[in-house]
mmCIF file of C-alpha atoms and ligand atoms in Angstrom:
data_model
loop_
_atom_site.group_PDB
_atom_site.id
_atom_site.type_symbol
_atom_site.label_atom_id
_atom_site.label_comp_id
_atom_site.label_asym_id
_atom_site.label_seq_id
_atom_site.Cartn_x
_atom_site.Cartn_y
_atom_site.Cartn_z
ATOM 1 C CA MET I 131 -9.538 -12.985 -22.329
ATOM 2 C CA THR I 132 -6.159 -14.038 -20.904
ATOM 3 C CA LEU I 133 -5.162 -12.729 -17.509
ATOM 4 C CA ASP I 134 -2.060 -10.512 -17.540
ATOM 5 C CA LEU I 135 -0.062 -11.776 -14.568
ATOM 6 C CA SER I 136 3.245 -10.074 -15.372
ATOM 7 C CA PRO I 137 4.682 -8.593 -12.180
ATOM 8 C CA GLY I 138 5.857 -5.290 -13.699
ATOM 9 C CA PHE I 139 8.484 -2.752 -12.632
ATOM 10 C CA GLY I 140 7.337 -0.025 -10.244
ATOM 11 C CA VAL I 141 8.773 3.133 -8.719
ATOM 12 C CA TYR I 142 7.724 4.125 -5.182
ATOM 13 C CA VAL I 143 8.347 7.693 -4.005
ATOM 14 C CA HIS I 144 7.907 8.461 -0.297
ATOM 15 C CA TRP I 145 6.788 11.948 0.762
ATOM 16 C CA PRO I 146 7.407 11.883 4.511
ATOM 17 C CA PHE I 147 5.470 14.927 5.750
ATOM 18 C CA CYS I 148 1.984 15.269 7.228
ATOM 19 C CA ALA I 149 -0.021 18.216 8.556
ATOM 20 C CA ALA I 150 -0.589 16.298 11.818
ATOM 21 C CA LYS I 151 0.218 12.839 13.124
ATOM 22 C CA CYS I 152 -2.786 10.526 13.295
ATOM 23 C CA PRO I 153 -2.856 8.589 16.590
ATOM 24 C CA TYR I 154 -3.036 5.150 14.939
ATOM 25 C CA CYS I 155 -0.301 5.631 12.336
ATOM 26 C CA ASP I 156 3.210 4.187 12.491
ATOM 27 C CA PHE I 157 4.194 5.082 8.937
ATOM 28 C CA ASN I 158 7.297 7.206 8.359
ATOM 29 C CA SER I 159 5.563 10.569 8.642
ATOM 30 C CA HIS I 160 6.784 13.802 10.212
ATOM 31 C CA VAL I 161 5.144 17.105 11.087
ATOM 32 C CA ARG I 162 7.104 20.301 10.366
ATOM 33 C CA HIS I 163 6.171 23.681 11.747
ATOM 34 C CA GLN I 164 8.221 25.490 9.100
ATOM 35 C CA PRO I 165 7.461 25.193 5.379
ATOM 36 C CA VAL I 166 9.215 22.198 3.823
ATOM 37 C CA ASP I 167 11.905 23.060 1.272
ATOM 38 C CA GLN I 168 10.203 21.261 -1.610
ATOM 39 C CA GLU I 169 12.884 22.201 -4.181
ATOM 40 C CA ARG I 170 15.503 20.570 -2.004
ATOM 41 C CA PHE I 171 13.471 17.363 -1.752
ATOM 42 C CA ALA I 172 12.639 17.329 -5.479
ATOM 43 C CA ALA I 173 16.360 17.652 -6.267
ATOM 44 C CA ALA I 174 17.214 14.873 -3.797
ATOM 45 C CA PHE I 175 14.561 12.568 -5.340
ATOM 46 C CA ALA I 176 16.069 13.234 -8.792
ATOM 47 C CA THR I 177 19.584 12.428 -7.531
ATOM 48 C CA GLU I 178 18.487 9.215 -5.810
ATOM 49 C CA LEU I 179 16.476 8.136 -8.872
ATOM 50 C CA ALA I 180 19.573 8.556 -11.087
ATOM 51 C CA THR I 181 21.597 6.425 -8.650
ATOM 52 C CA MET I 182 18.898 3.745 -8.721
ATOM 53 C CA ARG I 183 18.860 3.784 -12.513
ATOM 54 C CA ARG I 184 22.555 2.882 -12.533
ATOM 55 C CA ARG I 185 21.780 -0.086 -10.312
ATOM 56 C CA THR I 186 18.637 -1.415 -12.024
ATOM 57 C CA GLY I 187 19.603 -0.841 -15.655
ATOM 58 C CA ALA I 188 17.026 0.027 -18.286
ATOM 59 C CA HIS I 189 13.389 -0.907 -17.657
ATOM 60 C CA GLU I 190 9.908 0.012 -18.669
ATOM 61 C CA VAL I 191 8.133 1.479 -15.639
ATOM 62 C CA THR I 192 4.619 0.050 -15.376
ATOM 63 C CA SER I 193 3.557 1.962 -12.263
ATOM 64 C CA ILE I 194 4.560 4.878 -10.060
ATOM 65 C CA PHE I 195 3.209 5.384 -6.554
ATOM 66 C CA LEU I 196 3.620 8.642 -4.621
ATOM 67 C CA GLY I 197 2.901 7.529 -1.068
ATOM 68 C CA GLY I 198 3.395 8.887 2.389
ATOM 69 C CA GLY I 199 3.114 10.607 4.638
ATOM 70 C CA THR I 200 0.865 12.954 2.750
ATOM 71 C CA PRO I 201 1.903 13.428 -0.891
ATOM 72 C CA SER I 202 -1.058 15.783 -1.387
ATOM 73 C CA LEU I 203 1.014 18.325 0.546
ATOM 74 C CA MET I 204 3.412 18.350 -2.430
ATOM 75 C CA ARG I 205 3.003 21.234 -4.820
ATOM 76 C CA PRO I 206 1.985 20.052 -8.301
ATOM 77 C CA GLU I 207 5.351 21.387 -9.587
ATOM 78 C CA THR I 208 7.160 19.117 -7.129
ATOM 79 C CA VAL I 209 5.127 16.130 -8.346
ATOM 80 C CA GLY I 210 5.870 17.156 -11.958
ATOM 81 C CA ALA I 211 9.602 17.383 -11.219
ATOM 82 C CA VAL I 212 9.637 13.897 -9.663
ATOM 83 C CA LEU I 213 7.722 12.371 -12.596
ATOM 84 C CA ASP I 214 10.086 14.095 -15.061
ATOM 85 C CA ALA I 215 13.077 12.692 -13.188
ATOM 86 C CA ILE I 216 11.615 9.175 -13.412
ATOM 87 C CA ALA I 217 11.050 9.653 -17.167
ATOM 88 C CA GLN I 218 14.670 10.763 -17.594
ATOM 89 C CA ASN I 219 15.917 7.511 -16.121
ATOM 90 C CA TRP I 220 13.566 4.824 -17.411
ATOM 91 C CA THR I 221 10.924 4.536 -20.124
ATOM 92 C CA ILE I 222 7.472 5.077 -18.668
ATOM 93 C CA ALA I 223 4.958 2.686 -20.265
ATOM 94 C CA ALA I 224 2.227 4.456 -22.230
ATOM 95 C CA ASP I 225 -0.408 2.899 -19.966
ATOM 96 C CA ALA I 226 1.557 3.292 -16.716
ATOM 97 C CA GLU I 227 -0.524 3.674 -13.554
ATOM 98 C CA ILE I 228 0.566 6.836 -11.709
ATOM 99 C CA THR I 229 -1.032 7.047 -8.260
ATOM 100 C CA LEU I 230 -0.845 9.796 -5.656
ATOM 101 C CA GLU I 231 -2.082 9.281 -2.094
ATOM 102 C CA ALA I 232 -4.168 12.250 -1.021
ATOM 103 C CA ASN I 233 -5.825 13.351 2.185
ATOM 104 C CA PRO I 234 -9.318 14.685 1.530
ATOM 105 C CA THR I 235 -9.138 18.128 3.147
ATOM 106 C CA SER I 236 -10.438 20.957 1.008
ATOM 107 C CA VAL I 237 -6.969 22.549 0.774
ATOM 108 C CA GLU I 238 -5.527 19.400 -0.733
ATOM 109 C CA ALA I 239 -8.444 18.876 -3.125
ATOM 110 C CA GLU I 240 -7.622 22.290 -4.631
ATOM 111 C CA ARG I 241 -4.400 20.824 -6.008
ATOM 112 C CA PHE I 242 -6.053 17.901 -7.827
ATOM 113 C CA ARG I 243 -6.116 19.587 -11.262
ATOM 114 C CA GLY I 244 -2.431 20.415 -10.940
ATOM 115 C CA TYR I 245 -1.591 16.778 -10.137
ATOM 116 C CA ARG I 246 -3.578 15.597 -13.138
ATOM 117 C CA ALA I 247 -1.738 18.080 -15.387
ATOM 118 C CA ALA I 248 1.575 16.786 -13.968
ATOM 119 C CA GLY I 249 0.686 13.238 -15.100
ATOM 120 C CA VAL I 250 -1.051 11.603 -12.123
ATOM 121 C CA ASN I 251 -3.853 9.348 -13.403
ATOM 122 C CA ARG I 252 -5.068 7.716 -10.191
ATOM 123 C CA VAL I 253 -5.624 8.989 -6.647
ATOM 124 C CA SER I 254 -5.993 7.046 -3.473
ATOM 125 C CA LEU I 255 -7.939 9.099 -0.911
ATOM 126 C CA GLY I 256 -7.625 8.545 2.836
ATOM 127 C CA VAL I 257 -11.319 8.855 3.693
ATOM 128 C CA GLN I 258 -11.065 6.438 6.680
ATOM 129 C CA ALA I 259 -14.649 6.835 7.994
ATOM 130 C CA LEU I 260 -17.992 8.168 6.866
ATOM 131 C CA ASN I 261 -19.082 9.646 10.188
ATOM 132 C CA ASP I 262 -17.642 12.737 11.832
ATOM 133 C CA LYS I 263 -17.470 11.246 15.328
ATOM 134 C CA ASP I 264 -15.164 8.440 14.171
ATOM 135 C CA LEU I 265 -13.100 10.840 12.023
ATOM 136 C CA ARG I 266 -12.468 12.877 15.169
ATOM 137 C CA PHE I 267 -11.579 9.713 17.116
ATOM 138 C CA LEU I 268 -9.092 8.817 14.356
ATOM 139 C CA GLY I 269 -7.589 12.303 14.674
ATOM 140 C CA ARG I 270 -8.365 13.175 11.065
ATOM 141 C CA MET I 271 -8.320 16.760 9.860
ATOM 142 C CA HIS I 272 -11.232 16.389 7.441
ATOM 143 C CA SER I 273 -14.994 16.046 7.849
ATOM 144 C CA VAL I 274 -17.322 13.666 5.999
ATOM 145 C CA SER I 275 -18.561 16.517 3.811
ATOM 146 C CA GLU I 276 -14.968 17.413 2.838
ATOM 147 C CA ALA I 277 -14.282 13.756 2.028
ATOM 148 C CA LEU I 278 -17.378 13.566 -0.173
ATOM 149 C CA HIS I 279 -16.389 16.776 -1.923
ATOM 150 C CA ALA I 280 -12.885 15.382 -2.550
ATOM 151 C CA ILE I 281 -14.345 12.123 -3.889
ATOM 152 C CA GLY I 282 -16.627 14.059 -6.265
ATOM 153 C CA LEU I 283 -13.787 16.230 -7.499
ATOM 154 C CA ALA I 284 -11.419 13.286 -7.914
ATOM 155 C CA ARG I 285 -14.060 11.429 -9.931
ATOM 156 C CA GLU I 286 -14.255 14.389 -12.316
ATOM 157 C CA ILE I 287 -10.511 14.909 -12.660
ATOM 158 C CA PHE I 288 -8.797 11.512 -12.533
ATOM 159 C CA PRO I 289 -9.453 8.483 -14.721
ATOM 160 C CA ARG I 290 -9.079 6.233 -11.677
ATOM 161 C CA LEU I 291 -9.888 6.623 -7.984
ATOM 162 C CA SER I 292 -9.625 4.503 -4.874
ATOM 163 C CA PHE I 293 -10.286 5.356 -1.264
ATOM 164 C CA ASP I 294 -9.317 3.879 2.092
ATOM 165 C CA LEU I 295 -11.537 3.150 5.066
ATOM 166 C CA ILE I 296 -10.484 1.911 8.482
ATOM 167 C CA TYR I 297 -13.004 -0.396 10.158
ATOM 168 C CA ALA I 298 -13.254 -2.442 13.352
ATOM 169 C CA ARG I 299 -13.315 0.830 15.270
ATOM 170 C CA PRO I 300 -14.334 0.990 18.944
ATOM 171 C CA GLY I 301 -17.962 0.015 19.369
ATOM 172 C CA GLN I 302 -18.540 -0.585 15.654
ATOM 173 C CA THR I 303 -21.281 -3.176 15.256
ATOM 174 C CA PRO I 304 -21.576 -5.353 12.128
ATOM 175 C CA GLU I 305 -24.820 -3.465 11.336
ATOM 176 C CA ALA I 306 -23.156 -0.046 11.562
ATOM 177 C CA TRP I 307 -20.177 -1.168 9.462
ATOM 178 C CA THR I 308 -22.422 -2.825 6.886
ATOM 179 C CA ALA I 309 -24.413 0.401 6.437
ATOM 180 C CA GLU I 310 -21.230 2.498 6.160
ATOM 181 C CA LEU I 311 -19.669 0.086 3.697
ATOM 182 C CA GLU I 312 -22.801 0.068 1.510
ATOM 183 C CA GLN I 313 -22.676 3.863 1.512
ATOM 184 C CA ALA I 314 -18.965 3.814 0.594
ATOM 185 C CA ILE I 315 -19.561 1.405 -2.282
ATOM 186 C CA GLY I 316 -22.112 3.885 -3.584
ATOM 187 C CA TYR I 317 -19.355 6.531 -3.825
ATOM 188 C CA ALA I 318 -16.650 4.166 -5.068
ATOM 189 C CA VAL I 319 -15.586 3.953 -8.691
ATOM 190 C CA ASP I 320 -13.819 0.629 -9.017
ATOM 191 C CA HIS I 321 -11.372 0.212 -6.113
ATOM 192 C CA LEU I 322 -11.508 0.323 -2.291
ATOM 193 C CA SER I 323 -8.919 -0.416 0.404
ATOM 194 C CA LEU I 324 -10.561 -1.572 3.648
ATOM 195 C CA TYR I 325 -8.231 -1.951 6.629
ATOM 196 C CA GLN I 326 -9.047 -3.263 10.079
ATOM 197 C CA LEU I 327 -7.805 -0.838 12.727
ATOM 198 C CA THR I 328 -4.570 -2.207 14.171
ATOM 199 C CA ILE I 329 -2.859 -0.912 17.277
ATOM 200 C CA GLU I 330 0.752 -0.268 16.324
ATOM 201 C CA GLU I 331 3.564 0.022 18.808
ATOM 202 C CA GLY I 332 4.876 3.529 19.375
ATOM 203 C CA THR I 333 1.607 5.234 18.403
ATOM 204 C CA ARG I 334 -0.635 7.347 20.640
ATOM 205 C CA PHE I 335 -3.370 4.718 20.273
ATOM 206 C CA HIS I 336 -0.969 2.079 21.591
ATOM 207 C CA ALA I 337 -0.539 3.967 24.861
ATOM 208 C CA LEU I 338 -4.254 4.781 25.157
ATOM 209 C CA TYR I 339 -5.351 1.253 24.296
ATOM 210 C CA HIS I 340 -2.986 -0.331 26.808
ATOM 211 C CA ALA I 341 -4.136 2.152 29.440
ATOM 212 C CA GLY I 342 -7.668 0.789 28.868
ATOM 213 C CA LYS I 343 -8.992 4.050 27.385
ATOM 214 C CA PHE I 344 -10.761 2.262 24.543
ATOM 215 C CA GLN I 345 -11.357 -1.208 23.189
ATOM 216 C CA ILE I 346 -11.523 -2.464 19.646
ATOM 217 C CA PRO I 347 -13.447 -5.411 18.258
ATOM 218 C CA ASP I 348 -11.274 -8.509 18.460
ATOM 219 C CA GLY I 349 -11.506 -12.276 17.981
ATOM 220 C CA ASP I 350 -14.902 -13.409 16.714
ATOM 221 C CA HIS I 351 -16.246 -9.870 16.455
ATOM 222 C CA ALA I 352 -13.359 -8.780 14.160
ATOM 223 C CA ALA I 353 -13.703 -11.994 12.132
ATOM 224 C CA ASP I 354 -17.435 -11.252 11.665
ATOM 225 C CA LEU I 355 -16.635 -7.740 10.441
ATOM 226 C CA TYR I 356 -14.059 -9.155 8.016
ATOM 227 C CA ALA I 357 -16.499 -11.789 6.716
ATOM 228 C CA ALA I 358 -19.230 -9.157 6.244
ATOM 229 C CA THR I 359 -16.719 -6.996 4.323
ATOM 230 C CA GLN I 360 -15.844 -9.850 1.973
ATOM 231 C CA GLU I 361 -19.488 -10.761 1.392
ATOM 232 C CA ILE I 362 -20.806 -7.260 0.745
ATOM 233 C CA THR I 363 -17.976 -6.165 -1.551
ATOM 234 C CA ALA I 364 -18.243 -9.389 -3.586
ATOM 235 C CA ALA I 365 -22.009 -9.020 -3.911
ATOM 236 C CA ARG I 366 -21.556 -5.428 -5.090
ATOM 237 C CA GLY I 367 -18.973 -6.300 -7.774
ATOM 238 C CA LEU I 368 -15.837 -5.241 -5.840
ATOM 239 C CA PRO I 369 -14.460 -8.584 -4.613
ATOM 240 C CA ALA I 370 -11.276 -8.786 -2.554
ATOM 241 C CA TYR I 371 -8.278 -9.390 -4.801
ATOM 242 C CA GLU I 372 -5.997 -9.096 -1.757
ATOM 243 C CA ILE I 373 -6.619 -9.278 2.007
ATOM 244 C CA SER I 374 -7.654 -5.601 2.300
ATOM 245 C CA ASN I 375 -8.034 -4.517 -1.318
ATOM 246 C CA HIS I 376 -11.164 -4.734 -3.434
ATOM 247 C CA ALA I 377 -11.694 -3.940 -7.092
ATOM 248 C CA ARG I 378 -13.829 -4.543 -10.083
ATOM 249 C CA PRO I 379 -11.960 -7.179 -12.089
ATOM 250 C CA GLY I 380 -9.386 -5.316 -14.192
ATOM 251 C CA ALA I 381 -9.251 -2.279 -11.851
ATOM 252 C CA GLU I 382 -6.757 -3.728 -9.354
ATOM 253 C CA SER I 383 -3.869 -1.441 -8.363
ATOM 254 C CA ARG I 384 -1.106 -2.337 -10.786
ATOM 255 C CA HIS I 385 1.518 -0.970 -8.411
ATOM 256 C CA ASN I 386 0.403 -3.031 -5.453
ATOM 257 C CA LEU I 387 0.114 -6.102 -7.670
ATOM 258 C CA THR I 388 3.797 -5.617 -8.503
ATOM 259 C CA TYR I 389 4.609 -6.005 -4.783
ATOM 260 C CA TRP I 390 2.361 -9.001 -4.301
ATOM 261 C CA ARG I 391 3.340 -10.717 -7.548
ATOM 262 C CA TYR I 392 6.927 -10.283 -6.467
ATOM 263 C CA GLY I 393 7.941 -7.980 -9.266
ATOM 264 C CA GLU I 394 10.721 -5.412 -9.106
ATOM 265 C CA TYR I 395 10.415 -1.937 -7.651
ATOM 266 C CA VAL I 396 12.666 0.932 -6.808
ATOM 267 C CA GLY I 397 11.949 2.917 -3.635
ATOM 268 C CA VAL I 398 13.164 6.494 -3.263
ATOM 269 C CA GLY I 399 12.727 8.960 -0.442
ATOM 270 C CA PRO I 400 13.023 8.787 3.356
ATOM 271 C CA GLY I 401 12.398 5.299 4.702
ATOM 272 C CA ALA I 402 11.515 3.859 1.271
ATOM 273 C CA HIS I 403 12.227 0.207 0.512
ATOM 274 C CA GLY I 404 13.117 -1.223 -2.889
ATOM 275 C CA ARG I 405 13.483 -4.757 -4.229
ATOM 276 C CA PHE I 406 15.030 -5.305 -7.620
ATOM 277 C CA LEU I 407 17.453 -7.464 -9.520
ATOM 278 C CA GLU I 408 21.044 -6.289 -9.634
ATOM 279 C CA ASP I 409 23.379 -8.484 -11.647
ATOM 280 C CA GLY I 410 20.696 -11.187 -11.574
ATOM 281 C CA THR I 411 20.353 -11.192 -7.774
ATOM 282 C CA ARG I 412 17.392 -9.761 -5.868
ATOM 283 C CA ILE I 413 18.496 -7.077 -3.478
ATOM 284 C CA VAL I 414 16.644 -5.051 -0.852
ATOM 285 C CA THR I 415 17.314 -1.348 -0.270
ATOM 286 C CA ILE I 416 16.187 0.544 2.842
ATOM 287 C CA ALA I 417 16.593 4.307 3.089
ATOM 288 C CA GLU I 418 17.255 6.551 6.109
ATOM 289 C CA LYS I 419 13.910 7.487 7.676
ATOM 290 C CA HIS I 420 14.539 10.997 8.977
ATOM 291 C CA PRO I 421 13.684 13.360 6.097
ATOM 292 C CA GLU I 422 16.391 15.990 6.407
ATOM 293 C CA THR I 423 19.054 13.404 7.303
ATOM 294 C CA TRP I 424 18.017 11.449 4.192
ATOM 295 C CA ALA I 425 18.285 14.603 2.032
ATOM 296 C CA GLY I 426 21.743 15.316 3.471
ATOM 297 C CA LEU I 427 22.908 11.776 2.679
ATOM 298 C CA VAL I 428 21.622 12.046 -0.887
ATOM 299 C CA GLU I 429 23.409 15.365 -1.336
ATOM 300 C CA ALA I 430 26.659 13.921 0.018
ATOM 301 C CA GLN I 431 26.693 10.487 -1.645
ATOM 302 C CA GLY I 432 23.940 10.309 -4.267
ATOM 303 C CA HIS I 433 21.533 8.146 -2.242
ATOM 304 C CA GLY I 434 20.030 7.776 1.226
ATOM 305 C CA ILE I 435 20.296 3.977 1.467
ATOM 306 C CA VAL I 436 21.408 2.974 4.960
ATOM 307 C CA ASP I 437 20.502 -0.686 4.994
ATOM 308 C CA GLY I 438 19.725 -3.562 2.697
ATOM 309 C CA GLU I 439 20.613 -7.100 1.877
ATOM 310 C CA VAL I 440 21.127 -9.557 -0.888
ATOM 311 C CA LEU I 441 18.373 -12.152 -0.619
ATOM 312 C CA SER I 442 19.302 -15.806 -0.682
ATOM 313 C CA ARG I 443 17.310 -18.130 -2.882
ATOM 314 C CA SER I 444 15.271 -19.469 0.040
ATOM 315 C CA GLU I 445 14.582 -15.968 1.422
ATOM 316 C CA GLU I 446 13.323 -14.927 -1.999
ATOM 317 C CA ALA I 447 11.075 -17.978 -2.200
ATOM 318 C CA ASP I 448 9.657 -17.289 1.299
ATOM 319 C CA GLU I 449 8.918 -13.666 0.398
ATOM 320 C CA PHE I 450 7.305 -14.788 -2.836
ATOM 321 C CA LEU I 451 4.978 -17.101 -0.880
ATOM 322 C CA LEU I 452 4.123 -14.505 1.750
ATOM 323 C CA MET I 453 3.307 -11.836 -0.828
ATOM 324 C CA GLY I 454 1.582 -14.041 -3.401
ATOM 325 C CA LEU I 455 -0.699 -15.859 -0.980
ATOM 326 C CA ARG I 456 -2.244 -12.519 -0.009
ATOM 327 C CA LEU I 457 -3.770 -12.449 -3.472
ATOM 328 C CA ALA I 458 -7.019 -14.157 -4.484
ATOM 329 C CA GLU I 459 -5.196 -15.292 -7.635
ATOM 330 C CA GLY I 460 -2.623 -17.084 -5.433
ATOM 331 C CA ILE I 461 0.843 -18.118 -6.591
ATOM 332 C CA ASP I 462 2.272 -19.787 -9.652
ATOM 333 C CA LEU I 463 3.781 -23.072 -8.388
ATOM 334 C CA ALA I 464 6.305 -23.242 -11.249
ATOM 335 C CA ARG I 465 7.670 -19.813 -10.284
ATOM 336 C CA TYR I 466 8.014 -20.966 -6.670
ATOM 337 C CA GLU I 467 9.986 -23.994 -7.838
ATOM 338 C CA MET I 468 12.168 -21.825 -10.027
ATOM 339 C CA LEU I 469 12.919 -19.384 -7.183
ATOM 340 C CA SER I 470 13.428 -21.945 -4.421
ATOM 341 C CA GLY I 471 14.849 -24.831 -6.421
ATOM 342 C CA LYS I 472 12.388 -27.226 -4.724
ATOM 343 C CA THR I 473 8.718 -28.148 -4.714
ATOM 344 C CA LEU I 474 6.403 -27.275 -1.831
ATOM 345 C CA SER I 475 6.473 -29.767 1.004
ATOM 346 C CA GLY I 476 3.862 -32.369 -0.012
ATOM 347 C CA ARG I 477 3.154 -33.494 3.545
ATOM 348 C CA TYR I 478 2.420 -29.990 4.839
ATOM 349 C CA LEU I 479 0.592 -29.017 1.679
ATOM 350 C CA SER I 480 -1.944 -31.818 1.972
ATOM 351 C CA ARG I 481 -2.456 -31.094 5.680
ATOM 352 C CA LEU I 482 -3.087 -27.396 5.005
ATOM 353 C CA GLN I 483 -5.476 -28.406 2.240
ATOM 354 C CA GLN I 484 -7.330 -30.802 4.538
ATOM 355 C CA ASP I 485 -7.580 -28.039 7.142
ATOM 356 C CA GLY I 486 -9.154 -25.772 4.520
ATOM 357 C CA LEU I 487 -6.368 -23.180 4.693
ATOM 358 C CA VAL I 488 -5.072 -23.459 1.105
ATOM 359 C CA ALA I 489 -6.672 -24.652 -2.136
ATOM 360 C CA PRO I 490 -5.337 -25.401 -5.604
ATOM 361 C CA ILE I 491 -6.415 -23.372 -8.626
ATOM 362 C CA GLY I 492 -6.215 -25.849 -11.497
ATOM 363 C CA ASN I 493 -2.894 -27.669 -11.684
ATOM 364 C CA SER I 494 -0.568 -24.717 -11.701
ATOM 365 C CA ARG I 495 -1.573 -22.336 -8.902
ATOM 366 C CA LEU I 496 -2.216 -22.384 -5.162
ATOM 367 C CA ARG I 497 -4.206 -19.870 -3.129
ATOM 368 C CA ALA I 498 -4.928 -19.265 0.536
ATOM 369 C CA THR I 499 -8.596 -19.662 1.470
ATOM 370 C CA PRO I 500 -10.275 -16.825 3.450
ATOM 371 C CA GLN I 501 -9.556 -18.835 6.656
ATOM 372 C CA GLY I 502 -5.944 -19.288 5.512
ATOM 373 C CA MET I 503 -5.521 -15.561 4.886
ATOM 374 C CA ILE I 504 -6.300 -14.846 8.555
ATOM 375 C CA VAL I 505 -3.356 -17.056 9.657
ATOM 376 C CA LEU I 506 -1.145 -16.440 6.631
ATOM 377 C CA ASP I 507 2.195 -16.248 8.456
ATOM 378 C CA ALA I 508 1.666 -19.720 9.936
ATOM 379 C CA VAL I 509 0.520 -21.105 6.564
ATOM 380 C CA VAL I 510 3.654 -19.764 4.861
ATOM 381 C CA ALA I 511 5.889 -21.104 7.632
ATOM 382 C CA ASP I 512 4.436 -24.594 7.052
ATOM 383 C CA LEU I 513 4.574 -24.413 3.256
ATOM 384 C CA ALA I 514 8.169 -23.216 3.223
ATOM 385 C CA ARG I 515 9.491 -26.129 5.307
HETATM 386 C C1 SAM X 790 0.025 5.655 5.750
HETATM 387 S S1 SAM X 790 -1.503 6.101 5.137
HETATM 388 C C2 SAM X 790 -1.046 7.254 3.926
HETATM 389 C C3 SAM X 790 -2.194 7.965 3.285
HETATM 390 C C4 SAM X 790 -2.594 9.316 3.786
HETATM 391 N N1 SAM X 790 -1.616 10.018 4.498
HETATM 392 C C5 SAM X 790 -3.796 9.176 4.667
HETATM 393 O O1 SAM X 790 -3.668 9.226 5.875
HETATM 394 O O2 SAM X 790 -4.859 9.037 4.118
HETATM 395 C C6 SAM X 790 -2.090 4.711 4.226
HETATM 396 C C7 SAM X 790 -3.311 4.038 4.793
HETATM 397 O O3 SAM X 790 -2.961 3.130 5.785
HETATM 398 C C8 SAM X 790 -4.074 2.912 6.624
HETATM 399 N N2 SAM X 790 -3.578 2.773 7.999
HETATM 400 C C9 SAM X 790 -2.511 3.388 8.544
HETATM 401 N N3 SAM X 790 -2.351 3.002 9.832
HETATM 402 C C10 SAM X 790 -3.347 2.114 10.106
HETATM 403 C C11 SAM X 790 -3.731 1.358 11.266
HETATM 404 N N4 SAM X 790 -3.049 1.436 12.404
HETATM 405 N N5 SAM X 790 -4.798 0.537 11.160
HETATM 406 C C12 SAM X 790 -5.482 0.446 10.003
HETATM 407 N N6 SAM X 790 -5.178 1.139 8.898
HETATM 408 C C13 SAM X 790 -4.131 1.961 8.937
HETATM 409 C C14 SAM X 790 -5.011 4.082 6.430
HETATM 410 O O4 SAM X 790 -6.221 3.660 5.862
HETATM 411 C C15 SAM X 790 -4.278 4.960 5.448
HETATM 412 O O5 SAM X 790 -5.126 5.538 4.498
HETATM 413 S S1 SF4 X 791 -2.427 8.226 8.467
HETATM 414 FE FE1 SF4 X 791 -1.711 9.474 6.761
HETATM 415 S S2 SF4 X 791 -2.022 11.608 7.451
HETATM 416 FE FE2 SF4 X 791 -2.151 10.360 9.251
HETATM 417 S S3 SF4 X 791 -0.066 10.396 10.092
HETATM 418 FE FE3 SF4 X 791 -0.240 8.531 8.809
HETATM 419 S S4 SF4 X 791 0.516 9.121 6.849
HETATM 420 FE FE4 SF4 X 791 0.067 11.029 7.970
#
């Protein structure tokens, strides 16, 4: 079997609302105490998609990702309207992956059948922990039993399912995490995202952490948890294909692979980013973050883009390295040479190889080793010299 390494063309749609703000989260998410005007947002998505279509030209869409925020707060009709708008602008591939991020409260699980009928064929559930004490610590609105119910329902309704867990929580021992991970693998279908808890600036956890209210595993302890994660998932047939993402071979997220393989994607919605070729040049788009301000901009001018840039050849090559080396499959050296117009620095390459941070795959590819992944920014800085 040959490996399909084509980067694809994706569409990302950002739904920026959440029922409550989790204390660790710095994503573009907003809580509204009045009902959100979903028709207004669906119309604004359709307008911005049409503007993007004029910029990207015709393409076959290989994946769509409704992310957030909490897209499972969207009514199924809103999801249907967004998917229809995408189909009006580009061809959607017959086997396109269409993912919706869902929070596993019982209210949201009730909408699963509607999402499936609208065309969603994969859900990514934010389970985060499999014990109620840690779910409360993480400020989550669901219990373990609700999460398990949502997993069961999603397995019945959707052809594909992934769920997220956050580990390296305060006081979490390798034994406790190992047991929880084994349990999670038992519920998993073919994909898991496993993130180490990070303390992000501007979040409630940032203030609490810096006030000494809790500690998280760091240094050797965090590295042990990461190593245990890699070992257990590999042994159970869900090896890491990216730093935090694990799948049975063939069940990787097509949409995320498009980012990491440096494909093209359009981003619509508040705060969304896009990267695509316009007149042969890779450009970056960045939308206004505040939801209602974004909608107002779209209504006035057809899009909510407030920032962006045209990437130079060397910036493109650096991004390609940074994204591609996150993947177990590594990067295609010929594509690097084509993007950058040069070969990788031989001197630095052999030193990184000697240090065990990168390794060749045959003659044509290069990957970061597990040790290299931990210090990826520094590895890329050396390689790009
Ligand atoms: C932005 S959320 C969106 C999904 C959905 N709203 C939810 O909460 O499940 C995407 C994922 O990022 C992860 N995440 C967000 N902030 C994080 C942090 N500070 N540390 C580790 N993981 C984090 C969580 O696992 C979460 O499921
Ligand atoms: S983690 Fe998810 S639910 Fe919580 S605030 Fe962030 S986007 Fe919203």
